[in-house]
Amino acid sequence: MVNSDMKKRICFIAPKFLNYIGGMETHGYAFAKWFDRKEGFEISSILTNKVVTDGIYLNAEKKVFNQKIKRILTNKYTKDINLILDNSPIETEIYFFNSTHLVPLLKELREKRPLAKIILRSGGTDLVAGWIGDENDPDQDMIKNRKIAAKMINKYSDFLIVNSQFSKKRFIDIGINEDKMIVLTGGVDCNSYNPSIRNITDNNINILHVSRFVRCKGIENTIKAFVQATKKTTIQSKLFMVGGGPEEKNLKRLVEDLHANNIIEFTGLKRIEEVPDYFNISDIFLHLPITLKRKERGGEFNHVESMGRVFCEAAAAGIPAIAFAVGGVPEVIDNNKTGFLLKEGDIKGASEKIINLIENNKLRKQMGKLAREKALNKFDWKIIFKKYNKLFQ
């Protein structure tokens, strides 16, 4: 099927778009922007939820895509399939789902658009958690939803894009066929990060943390490790906490209890385009996520960092990262080369690595250089979307 102007038309579908922070949302925004400008492609419509019941909202909507964004989806499959069909040209060649929450409608979409490619992308947790439709609906059955998702993806999709080998293994365990999956990491615009502007000195070190402030990020570990480190070195440092979310009040209380208000700064939520500015002035990236065991809706799963897009950003900025080796994080950080990986819960060890990097300018520069090289060769959007382009052809 070829449309009259020879462009491949893409209908982009996601539960959240533009006004929400998170790795999935950032990836989706970059995807839409790239392929809307890419020669030979056109984003014909961007369909997203009319009402969002989860996610961390950022009041920063811009005019980009405004004519194409339609906030109309309901998480009701019989209604949403008609909305998708009505709001995408019959010539649409690619339906790209930046989520797996609407998998029950894939059967009818395949029947109504038999020549189109149907491609889904998972954030790594959605499928094992059985999040179909509204993920906050307590009546959802996790085990049943996993089976529905596996069946629909195996039978009616062309590809499922996953963000790490860790995620791929988890999805095989719940019944998704290995040959349906393509592993593509989250990407980053390396041109937005400029390591050369950083004033690298042995005093006044800037340490950065960026995340959604939710439990599985284990942000209290970051705060405790940093505070411990400051007590064992004479070199001054400051921790910038970029982000927001439901745990923010508890985290600020922890900082007060530790008497660390003068060395830890909460910046609040920042737009996608603003985040690189914080990486560009930082010397070390610190993120110590945990494995959060969740039992709910008739099943259980581990809510864990399945890749960690922020580590790709740190690499692009040319700064070493310190992290707990959970989930897919070891696929992004090369231990003792581009950063340090520690056993989950080892706050003391993380503190020692912080001191090591604070006091060793040469090591910071060496690790940062290797991290930047890895980002340019593996994480840059040009690399990632070239692989997407191959799939779409």
mmCIF file of C-alpha atoms in Angstrom:
data_model
loop_
_atom_site.group_PDB
_atom_site.id
_atom_site.type_symbol
_atom_site.label_atom_id
_atom_site.label_comp_id
_atom_site.label_asym_id
_atom_site.label_seq_id
_atom_site.Cartn_x
_atom_site.Cartn_y
_atom_site.Cartn_z
ATOM 1 C CA MET A 1 0.000 0.000 0.000
ATOM 2 C CA VAL A 2 1.520 3.333 -1.074
ATOM 3 C CA ASN A 3 -0.136 6.718 -0.647
ATOM 4 C CA SER A 4 -0.146 9.353 -3.344
ATOM 5 C CA ASP A 5 2.770 11.408 -2.014
ATOM 6 C CA MET A 6 4.882 8.264 -1.463
ATOM 7 C CA LYS A 7 5.191 8.901 2.260
ATOM 8 C CA LYS A 8 4.630 6.134 4.750
ATOM 9 C CA ARG A 9 1.872 7.288 7.062
ATOM 10 C CA ILE A 10 2.200 6.501 10.750
ATOM 11 C CA CYS A 11 -0.647 6.591 13.235
ATOM 12 C CA PHE A 12 0.964 7.091 16.650
ATOM 13 C CA ILE A 13 -1.011 5.831 19.660
ATOM 14 C CA ALA A 14 -0.071 6.339 23.322
ATOM 15 C CA PRO A 15 -1.916 6.700 26.630
ATOM 16 C CA LYS A 16 0.082 9.852 27.478
ATOM 17 C CA PHE A 17 1.763 12.400 25.238
ATOM 18 C CA LEU A 18 3.674 15.682 25.710
ATOM 19 C CA ASN A 19 2.510 16.749 29.166
ATOM 20 C CA TYR A 20 3.881 13.853 31.203
ATOM 21 C CA ILE A 21 7.386 12.984 32.407
ATOM 22 C CA GLY A 22 8.852 9.500 32.152
ATOM 23 C CA GLY A 23 11.025 7.411 29.845
ATOM 24 C CA MET A 24 8.099 6.125 27.769
ATOM 25 C CA GLU A 25 6.725 9.622 27.268
ATOM 26 C CA THR A 26 10.140 11.025 26.337
ATOM 27 C CA HIS A 27 10.700 8.211 23.846
ATOM 28 C CA GLY A 28 7.264 8.735 22.319
ATOM 29 C CA TYR A 29 7.781 12.468 21.917
ATOM 30 C CA ALA A 30 11.180 11.980 20.253
ATOM 31 C CA PHE A 31 9.748 9.260 17.983
ATOM 32 C CA ALA A 32 6.880 11.449 16.767
ATOM 33 C CA LYS A 33 9.141 14.456 16.212
ATOM 34 C CA TRP A 34 11.731 12.420 14.310
ATOM 35 C CA PHE A 35 9.397 10.609 11.920
ATOM 36 C CA ASP A 36 7.222 13.645 11.307
ATOM 37 C CA ARG A 37 10.333 15.316 9.873
ATOM 38 C CA LYS A 38 11.927 12.246 8.330
ATOM 39 C CA GLU A 39 11.881 12.115 4.550
ATOM 40 C CA GLY A 40 9.550 9.398 3.338
ATOM 41 C CA PHE A 41 7.411 9.379 6.495
ATOM 42 C CA GLU A 42 4.525 11.325 7.946
ATOM 43 C CA ILE A 43 2.865 11.202 11.354
ATOM 44 C CA SER A 44 -0.737 11.411 10.190
ATOM 45 C CA SER A 45 -2.288 11.505 13.668
ATOM 46 C CA ILE A 46 -1.325 11.251 17.334
ATOM 47 C CA LEU A 47 -4.047 9.610 19.388
ATOM 48 C CA THR A 48 -3.876 9.745 23.167
ATOM 49 C CA ASN A 49 -6.124 9.398 26.193
ATOM 50 C CA LYS A 50 -8.853 11.936 26.838
ATOM 51 C CA VAL A 51 -8.451 11.437 30.588
ATOM 52 C CA VAL A 52 -5.226 10.300 32.259
ATOM 53 C CA THR A 53 -5.656 8.664 35.664
ATOM 54 C CA ASP A 54 -1.951 8.096 36.334
ATOM 55 C CA GLY A 55 1.328 9.681 35.338
ATOM 56 C CA ILE A 56 3.111 12.817 36.523
ATOM 57 C CA TYR A 57 1.672 15.889 34.821
ATOM 58 C CA LEU A 58 3.836 18.765 33.633
ATOM 59 C CA ASN A 59 1.980 21.899 32.580
ATOM 60 C CA ALA A 60 4.182 22.678 29.618
ATOM 61 C CA GLU A 61 2.224 21.841 26.477
ATOM 62 C CA LYS A 62 3.601 23.405 23.326
ATOM 63 C CA LYS A 63 2.138 24.058 19.909
ATOM 64 C CA VAL A 64 4.218 21.343 18.265
ATOM 65 C CA PHE A 65 1.944 18.628 16.832
ATOM 66 C CA ASN A 66 -1.182 20.505 17.995
ATOM 67 C CA GLN A 67 -2.991 19.927 14.717
ATOM 68 C CA LYS A 68 -2.266 16.204 14.861
ATOM 69 C CA ILE A 69 -2.836 15.465 18.548
ATOM 70 C CA LYS A 70 -6.292 14.140 19.356
ATOM 71 C CA ARG A 71 -6.999 13.492 23.016
ATOM 72 C CA ILE A 72 -9.882 11.111 22.453
ATOM 73 C CA LEU A 73 -9.024 7.569 23.633
ATOM 74 C CA THR A 74 -11.035 6.061 26.486
ATOM 75 C CA ASN A 75 -9.396 2.704 27.355
ATOM 76 C CA LYS A 76 -12.680 1.088 26.240
ATOM 77 C CA TYR A 77 -11.557 -1.189 23.437
ATOM 78 C CA THR A 78 -14.784 -1.362 21.420
ATOM 79 C CA LYS A 79 -14.920 2.416 21.392
ATOM 80 C CA ASP A 80 -11.212 3.053 20.886
ATOM 81 C CA ILE A 81 -10.876 0.784 17.851
ATOM 82 C CA ASN A 82 -13.494 2.882 16.068
ATOM 83 C CA LEU A 83 -11.791 6.099 17.173
ATOM 84 C CA ILE A 84 -8.471 4.844 15.814
ATOM 85 C CA LEU A 85 -9.978 3.763 12.492
ATOM 86 C CA ASP A 86 -11.948 6.988 12.127
ATOM 87 C CA ASN A 87 -8.904 9.134 12.855
ATOM 88 C CA SER A 88 -6.338 7.427 10.652
ATOM 89 C CA PRO A 89 -6.445 7.355 6.850
ATOM 90 C CA ILE A 90 -7.229 4.023 5.255
ATOM 91 C CA GLU A 91 -3.817 4.386 3.548
ATOM 92 C CA THR A 92 -2.045 4.258 6.941
ATOM 93 C CA GLU A 93 0.915 1.900 6.610
ATOM 94 C CA ILE A 94 2.064 1.778 10.235
ATOM 95 C CA TYR A 95 0.167 1.740 13.516
ATOM 96 C CA PHE A 96 2.690 2.404 16.265
ATOM 97 C CA PHE A 97 1.573 1.828 19.854
ATOM 98 C CA ASN A 98 3.929 3.435 22.381
ATOM 99 C CA SER A 99 2.420 1.172 25.038
ATOM 100 C CA THR A 100 0.707 -2.198 25.255
ATOM 101 C CA HIS A 101 -2.406 -1.020 27.111
ATOM 102 C CA LEU A 102 -4.729 -1.427 24.101
ATOM 103 C CA VAL A 103 -3.699 -4.928 22.979
ATOM 104 C CA PRO A 104 -7.289 -6.336 23.021
ATOM 105 C CA LEU A 105 -8.172 -4.235 19.968
ATOM 106 C CA LEU A 106 -5.330 -5.602 17.823
ATOM 107 C CA LYS A 107 -7.522 -8.371 16.412
ATOM 108 C CA GLU A 108 -10.055 -5.977 14.931
ATOM 109 C CA LEU A 109 -7.361 -3.537 13.810
ATOM 110 C CA ARG A 110 -5.665 -6.363 11.910
ATOM 111 C CA GLU A 111 -8.980 -7.331 10.294
ATOM 112 C CA LYS A 112 -9.808 -3.763 9.266
ATOM 113 C CA ARG A 113 -6.270 -2.786 8.195
ATOM 114 C CA PRO A 114 -4.790 -6.082 6.938
ATOM 115 C CA LEU A 115 -1.967 -4.470 4.954
ATOM 116 C CA ALA A 116 -0.751 -2.146 7.680
ATOM 117 C CA LYS A 117 2.124 -2.942 10.012
ATOM 118 C CA ILE A 118 1.159 -3.107 13.677
ATOM 119 C CA ILE A 119 4.100 -2.370 15.952
ATOM 120 C CA LEU A 120 4.031 -2.017 19.725
ATOM 121 C CA ARG A 121 6.632 -0.775 22.161
ATOM 122 C CA SER A 122 6.801 -1.809 25.806
ATOM 123 C CA GLY A 123 8.341 0.120 28.662
ATOM 124 C CA GLY A 124 9.389 -3.123 30.312
ATOM 125 C CA THR A 125 6.920 -3.368 33.179
ATOM 126 C CA ASP A 126 3.499 -2.927 31.572
ATOM 127 C CA LEU A 127 3.147 -6.488 30.284
ATOM 128 C CA VAL A 128 4.355 -8.349 33.384
ATOM 129 C CA ALA A 129 2.103 -6.094 35.469
ATOM 130 C CA GLY A 130 -0.868 -6.919 33.234
ATOM 131 C CA TRP A 131 -1.671 -3.263 32.675
ATOM 132 C CA ILE A 132 -4.373 -3.322 30.025
ATOM 133 C CA GLY A 133 -6.654 -0.334 29.761
ATOM 134 C CA ASP A 134 -6.574 1.711 32.956
ATOM 135 C CA GLU A 135 -3.631 0.390 34.992
ATOM 136 C CA ASN A 136 -5.195 1.744 38.194
ATOM 137 C CA ASP A 137 -8.386 -0.291 37.784
ATOM 138 C CA PRO A 138 -8.431 -2.655 40.827
ATOM 139 C CA ASP A 139 -10.806 -5.052 39.042
ATOM 140 C CA GLN A 140 -8.219 -5.965 36.423
ATOM 141 C CA ASP A 141 -6.925 -9.538 36.709
ATOM 142 C CA MET A 142 -3.143 -9.563 36.273
ATOM 143 C CA ILE A 143 -2.725 -13.197 35.207
ATOM 144 C CA LYS A 144 -5.674 -13.083 32.806
ATOM 145 C CA ASN A 145 -4.401 -9.841 31.271
ATOM 146 C CA ARG A 146 -0.935 -11.293 30.720
ATOM 147 C CA LYS A 147 -2.463 -14.179 28.763
ATOM 148 C CA ILE A 148 -4.620 -11.808 26.695
ATOM 149 C CA ALA A 149 -1.605 -9.612 25.915
ATOM 150 C CA ALA A 150 0.607 -12.544 24.913
ATOM 151 C CA LYS A 151 -2.083 -13.997 22.654
ATOM 152 C CA MET A 152 -2.851 -10.706 20.907
ATOM 153 C CA ILE A 153 0.795 -9.742 20.416
ATOM 154 C CA ASN A 154 1.801 -13.188 19.144
ATOM 155 C CA LYS A 155 -1.100 -13.445 16.698
ATOM 156 C CA TYR A 156 -1.852 -9.937 15.467
ATOM 157 C CA SER A 157 1.257 -7.722 15.787
ATOM 158 C CA ASP A 158 4.243 -7.522 13.466
ATOM 159 C CA PHE A 159 6.768 -6.615 16.152
ATOM 160 C CA LEU A 160 7.010 -5.846 19.832
ATOM 161 C CA ILE A 161 9.875 -3.458 20.574
ATOM 162 C CA VAL A 162 11.396 -4.012 24.023
ATOM 163 C CA ASN A 163 13.949 -1.845 25.794
ATOM 164 C CA SER A 164 16.417 -4.467 27.092
ATOM 165 C CA GLN A 165 17.381 -8.116 27.131
ATOM 166 C CA PHE A 166 16.104 -8.115 30.709
ATOM 167 C CA SER A 167 12.618 -7.141 29.487
ATOM 168 C CA LYS A 168 12.768 -9.664 26.663
ATOM 169 C CA LYS A 169 13.444 -12.508 29.072
ATOM 170 C CA ARG A 170 10.576 -11.433 31.319
ATOM 171 C CA PHE A 171 8.198 -11.361 28.354
ATOM 172 C CA ILE A 172 9.265 -14.810 27.166
ATOM 173 C CA ASP A 173 8.406 -16.031 30.667
ATOM 174 C CA ILE A 174 4.816 -14.776 30.297
ATOM 175 C CA GLY A 175 4.333 -16.371 26.894
ATOM 176 C CA ILE A 176 5.343 -13.855 24.249
ATOM 177 C CA ASN A 177 7.118 -15.440 21.291
ATOM 178 C CA GLU A 178 10.796 -14.586 21.094
ATOM 179 C CA ASP A 179 10.655 -14.006 17.340
ATOM 180 C CA LYS A 180 8.098 -11.227 17.829
ATOM 181 C CA MET A 181 10.497 -9.106 19.873
ATOM 182 C CA ILE A 182 13.126 -6.595 18.800
ATOM 183 C CA VAL A 183 15.440 -5.159 21.485
ATOM 184 C CA LEU A 184 15.999 -1.413 21.066
ATOM 185 C CA THR A 185 17.174 0.707 23.970
ATOM 186 C CA GLY A 186 15.740 4.085 24.788
ATOM 187 C CA GLY A 187 17.552 6.832 22.916
ATOM 188 C CA VAL A 188 18.893 10.305 23.493
ATOM 189 C CA ASP A 189 19.779 13.325 21.361
ATOM 190 C CA CYS A 190 23.519 13.490 21.929
ATOM 191 C CA ASN A 191 23.660 16.909 20.264
ATOM 192 C CA SER A 192 21.680 18.340 23.192
ATOM 193 C CA TYR A 193 24.458 17.395 25.607
ATOM 194 C CA ASN A 194 27.740 19.260 25.568
ATOM 195 C CA PRO A 195 30.396 17.856 27.910
ATOM 196 C CA SER A 196 32.938 20.475 26.784
ATOM 197 C CA ILE A 197 31.115 23.349 28.524
ATOM 198 C CA ARG A 198 31.557 21.804 31.980
ATOM 199 C CA ASN A 199 34.087 23.481 34.225
ATOM 200 C CA ILE A 200 35.811 20.388 35.596
ATOM 201 C CA THR A 201 37.613 21.199 38.828
ATOM 202 C CA ASP A 202 38.428 19.412 42.047
ATOM 203 C CA ASN A 203 36.097 21.579 44.109
ATOM 204 C CA ASN A 204 32.386 22.361 44.113
ATOM 205 C CA ILE A 205 31.222 19.117 42.463
ATOM 206 C CA ASN A 206 27.681 18.947 41.065
ATOM 207 C CA ILE A 207 25.877 15.619 41.425
ATOM 208 C CA LEU A 208 22.624 15.021 39.581
ATOM 209 C CA HIS A 209 19.558 12.841 40.039
ATOM 210 C CA VAL A 210 16.678 12.829 37.509
ATOM 211 C CA SER A 211 13.561 10.678 37.828
ATOM 212 C CA ARG A 212 9.888 10.391 38.532
ATOM 213 C CA PHE A 213 9.572 10.517 42.288
ATOM 214 C CA VAL A 214 7.914 7.121 42.749
ATOM 215 C CA ARG A 215 8.734 4.241 45.087
ATOM 216 C CA CYS A 216 10.497 1.920 42.647
ATOM 217 C CA LYS A 217 13.117 4.593 41.964
ATOM 218 C CA GLY A 218 14.398 4.176 45.532
ATOM 219 C CA ILE A 219 15.244 7.870 45.702
ATOM 220 C CA GLU A 220 15.784 7.833 49.455
ATOM 221 C CA ASN A 221 18.869 5.685 48.715
ATOM 222 C CA THR A 222 20.281 8.439 46.527
ATOM 223 C CA ILE A 223 19.792 11.032 49.263
ATOM 224 C CA LYS A 224 21.272 8.860 52.033
ATOM 225 C CA ALA A 225 24.306 7.809 49.976
ATOM 226 C CA PHE A 226 25.064 11.400 49.017
ATOM 227 C CA VAL A 227 24.754 12.715 52.570
ATOM 228 C CA GLN A 228 27.009 9.932 53.857
ATOM 229 C CA ALA A 229 29.610 10.818 51.231
ATOM 230 C CA THR A 230 29.656 14.526 52.125
ATOM 231 C CA LYS A 231 30.610 13.655 55.698
ATOM 232 C CA LYS A 232 33.756 11.836 54.566
ATOM 233 C CA THR A 233 35.293 14.304 52.119
ATOM 234 C CA THR A 234 36.364 17.921 52.411
ATOM 235 C CA ILE A 235 35.505 18.697 48.785
ATOM 236 C CA GLN A 236 32.235 20.600 48.527
ATOM 237 C CA SER A 237 29.426 19.088 46.463
ATOM 238 C CA LYS A 238 25.747 19.636 45.798
ATOM 239 C CA LEU A 239 22.990 17.244 44.746
ATOM 240 C CA PHE A 240 20.373 18.484 42.289
ATOM 241 C CA MET A 241 17.090 16.537 42.368
ATOM 242 C CA VAL A 242 15.253 17.036 39.057
ATOM 243 C CA GLY A 243 11.728 15.672 38.834
ATOM 244 C CA GLY A 244 8.545 15.314 40.802
ATOM 245 C CA GLY A 245 5.867 12.881 41.845
ATOM 246 C CA PRO A 246 3.968 11.364 44.757
ATOM 247 C CA GLU A 247 7.084 10.748 46.886
ATOM 248 C CA GLU A 248 8.288 14.349 46.768
ATOM 249 C CA LYS A 249 6.902 15.367 50.171
ATOM 250 C CA ASN A 250 8.483 12.344 51.880
ATOM 251 C CA LEU A 251 11.827 12.988 50.196
ATOM 252 C CA LYS A 252 11.905 16.623 51.270
ATOM 253 C CA ARG A 253 11.109 15.541 54.816
ATOM 254 C CA LEU A 254 14.030 13.089 54.692
ATOM 255 C CA VAL A 255 16.372 15.870 53.548
ATOM 256 C CA GLU A 256 15.226 18.017 56.472
ATOM 257 C CA ASP A 257 15.699 15.155 58.928
ATOM 258 C CA LEU A 258 19.256 14.703 57.629
ATOM 259 C CA HIS A 259 19.900 18.477 57.910
ATOM 260 C CA ALA A 260 20.908 18.507 54.254
ATOM 261 C CA ASN A 261 18.823 21.382 52.855
ATOM 262 C CA ASN A 262 21.979 23.385 52.150
ATOM 263 C CA ILE A 263 23.513 20.658 49.957
ATOM 264 C CA ILE A 264 20.431 19.185 48.233
ATOM 265 C CA GLU A 265 18.265 21.238 45.870
ATOM 266 C CA PHE A 266 14.876 20.146 44.480
ATOM 267 C CA THR A 267 14.457 21.845 41.107
ATOM 268 C CA GLY A 268 10.890 20.731 40.407
ATOM 269 C CA LEU A 269 9.582 19.310 37.142
ATOM 270 C CA LYS A 270 11.417 20.233 33.953
ATOM 271 C CA ARG A 271 10.476 19.974 30.298
ATOM 272 C CA ILE A 272 12.280 17.456 28.103
ATOM 273 C CA GLU A 273 14.279 20.252 26.461
ATOM 274 C CA GLU A 274 15.417 21.662 29.819
ATOM 275 C CA VAL A 275 16.806 18.456 31.324
ATOM 276 C CA PRO A 276 20.080 18.442 29.300
ATOM 277 C CA ASP A 277 21.005 21.785 30.884
ATOM 278 C CA TYR A 278 21.294 20.043 34.258
ATOM 279 C CA PHE A 279 23.360 17.185 32.858
ATOM 280 C CA ASN A 280 25.669 19.690 31.154
ATOM 281 C CA ILE A 281 26.603 21.363 34.453
ATOM 282 C CA SER A 282 26.950 18.120 36.426
ATOM 283 C CA ASP A 283 29.974 15.953 37.189
ATOM 284 C CA ILE A 284 28.353 12.727 38.444
ATOM 285 C CA PHE A 285 24.966 11.076 37.942
ATOM 286 C CA LEU A 286 23.480 9.212 40.903
ATOM 287 C CA HIS A 287 20.446 6.924 40.743
ATOM 288 C CA LEU A 288 19.965 3.923 43.050
ATOM 289 C CA PRO A 289 16.698 2.223 42.024
ATOM 290 C CA ILE A 290 15.239 -0.783 43.818
ATOM 291 C CA THR A 291 13.300 -3.946 43.026
ATOM 292 C CA LEU A 292 9.827 -3.205 44.365
ATOM 293 C CA LYS A 293 7.803 -6.390 44.826
ATOM 294 C CA ARG A 294 4.124 -5.727 44.160
ATOM 295 C CA LYS A 295 1.243 -8.080 44.907
ATOM 296 C CA GLU A 296 -2.084 -6.958 43.484
ATOM 297 C CA ARG A 297 -4.954 -7.893 41.173
ATOM 298 C CA GLY A 298 -4.456 -11.639 41.673
ATOM 299 C CA GLY A 299 -0.744 -11.771 40.883
ATOM 300 C CA GLU A 300 2.657 -10.332 41.651
ATOM 301 C CA PHE A 301 5.526 -8.737 39.769
ATOM 302 C CA ASN A 302 8.762 -6.841 40.323
ATOM 303 C CA HIS A 303 8.518 -3.144 39.555
ATOM 304 C CA VAL A 304 12.087 -2.358 38.591
ATOM 305 C CA GLU A 305 14.154 -0.201 36.241
ATOM 306 C CA SER A 306 13.981 -2.296 33.074
ATOM 307 C CA MET A 307 16.579 -0.146 31.322
ATOM 308 C CA GLY A 308 16.917 3.356 32.786
ATOM 309 C CA ARG A 309 16.820 6.014 30.088
ATOM 310 C CA VAL A 310 18.406 8.557 32.455
ATOM 311 C CA PHE A 311 21.618 6.527 32.334
ATOM 312 C CA CYS A 312 21.653 6.998 28.551
ATOM 313 C CA GLU A 313 21.347 10.743 29.171
ATOM 314 C CA ALA A 314 24.221 10.691 31.650
ATOM 315 C CA ALA A 315 26.343 8.866 29.090
ATOM 316 C CA ALA A 316 25.453 11.430 26.429
ATOM 317 C CA ALA A 317 26.527 14.188 28.815
ATOM 318 C CA GLY A 318 29.861 12.482 29.347
ATOM 319 C CA ILE A 319 29.519 11.960 33.091
ATOM 320 C CA PRO A 320 29.941 8.711 35.050
ATOM 321 C CA ALA A 321 26.878 7.137 36.667
ATOM 322 C CA ILE A 322 26.509 5.326 39.981
ATOM 323 C CA ALA A 323 23.632 2.845 40.270
ATOM 324 C CA PHE A 324 22.330 -0.323 41.858
ATOM 325 C CA ALA A 325 22.660 -3.255 39.444
ATOM 326 C CA VAL A 326 18.945 -4.027 39.158
ATOM 327 C CA GLY A 327 16.787 -4.928 36.153
ATOM 328 C CA GLY A 328 18.241 -3.796 32.844
ATOM 329 C CA VAL A 329 20.562 -1.142 34.298
ATOM 330 C CA PRO A 330 23.729 -3.259 33.736
ATOM 331 C CA GLU A 331 22.954 -3.201 30.008
ATOM 332 C CA VAL A 332 23.427 0.579 29.992
ATOM 333 C CA ILE A 333 26.298 1.110 32.452
ATOM 334 C CA ASP A 334 29.618 -0.683 31.933
ATOM 335 C CA ASN A 335 30.824 -1.310 35.469
ATOM 336 C CA ASN A 336 34.171 0.321 36.284
ATOM 337 C CA LYS A 337 34.267 1.842 32.780
ATOM 338 C CA THR A 338 31.378 4.242 32.280
ATOM 339 C CA GLY A 339 30.269 4.187 35.913
ATOM 340 C CA PHE A 340 29.860 2.021 38.966
ATOM 341 C CA LEU A 341 27.307 -0.714 39.641
ATOM 342 C CA LEU A 342 26.602 -1.864 43.174
ATOM 343 C CA LYS A 343 24.556 -4.590 44.779
ATOM 344 C CA GLU A 344 21.019 -3.439 45.509
ATOM 345 C CA GLY A 345 20.822 -1.843 48.939
ATOM 346 C CA ASP A 346 24.550 -1.141 49.267
ATOM 347 C CA ILE A 347 24.245 2.496 50.283
ATOM 348 C CA LYS A 348 27.639 2.452 51.982
ATOM 349 C CA GLY A 349 29.281 1.175 48.805
ATOM 350 C CA ALA A 350 27.517 3.822 46.729
ATOM 351 C CA SER A 351 28.733 6.469 49.151
ATOM 352 C CA GLU A 352 32.304 5.258 48.735
ATOM 353 C CA LYS A 353 32.007 5.422 44.936
ATOM 354 C CA ILE A 354 30.675 8.976 45.186
ATOM 355 C CA ILE A 355 33.737 9.956 47.237
ATOM 356 C CA ASN A 356 35.994 8.166 44.768
ATOM 357 C CA LEU A 357 34.627 10.209 41.869
ATOM 358 C CA ILE A 358 34.425 13.473 43.817
ATOM 359 C CA GLU A 359 38.105 13.249 44.766
ATOM 360 C CA ASN A 360 39.426 11.929 41.462
ATOM 361 C CA ASN A 361 39.104 14.410 38.619
ATOM 362 C CA LYS A 362 41.092 12.204 36.242
ATOM 363 C CA LEU A 363 38.825 9.199 36.852
ATOM 364 C CA ARG A 364 35.692 11.289 36.308
ATOM 365 C CA LYS A 365 37.000 12.538 32.982
ATOM 366 C CA GLN A 366 38.132 9.077 31.867
ATOM 367 C CA MET A 367 34.800 7.416 32.705
ATOM 368 C CA GLY A 368 32.860 10.317 31.229
ATOM 369 C CA LYS A 369 34.768 10.057 27.950
ATOM 370 C CA LEU A 370 34.007 6.334 27.648
ATOM 371 C CA ALA A 371 30.352 6.975 28.528
ATOM 372 C CA ARG A 372 30.045 9.648 25.840
ATOM 373 C CA GLU A 373 31.584 7.310 23.251
ATOM 374 C CA LYS A 374 29.072 4.608 24.166
ATOM 375 C CA ALA A 375 26.178 7.057 23.860
ATOM 376 C CA LEU A 376 27.286 8.222 20.430
ATOM 377 C CA ASN A 377 27.669 4.651 19.179
ATOM 378 C CA LYS A 378 24.681 3.011 20.838
ATOM 379 C CA PHE A 379 22.123 5.398 22.345
ATOM 380 C CA ASP A 380 21.891 8.349 19.952
ATOM 381 C CA TRP A 381 18.494 8.795 18.312
ATOM 382 C CA LYS A 382 20.148 8.586 14.888
ATOM 383 C CA ILE A 383 21.250 5.045 15.723
ATOM 384 C CA ILE A 384 17.938 4.042 17.291
ATOM 385 C CA PHE A 385 15.658 5.469 14.622
ATOM 386 C CA LYS A 386 17.772 4.030 11.822
ATOM 387 C CA LYS A 387 16.816 0.639 13.257
ATOM 388 C CA TYR A 388 13.162 1.699 13.415
ATOM 389 C CA ASN A 389 13.365 2.794 9.808
ATOM 390 C CA LYS A 390 14.594 -0.661 8.828
ATOM 391 C CA LEU A 391 11.625 -2.250 10.597
ATOM 392 C CA PHE A 392 9.195 0.094 8.898
ATOM 393 C CA GLN A 393 10.551 -0.722 5.458
#
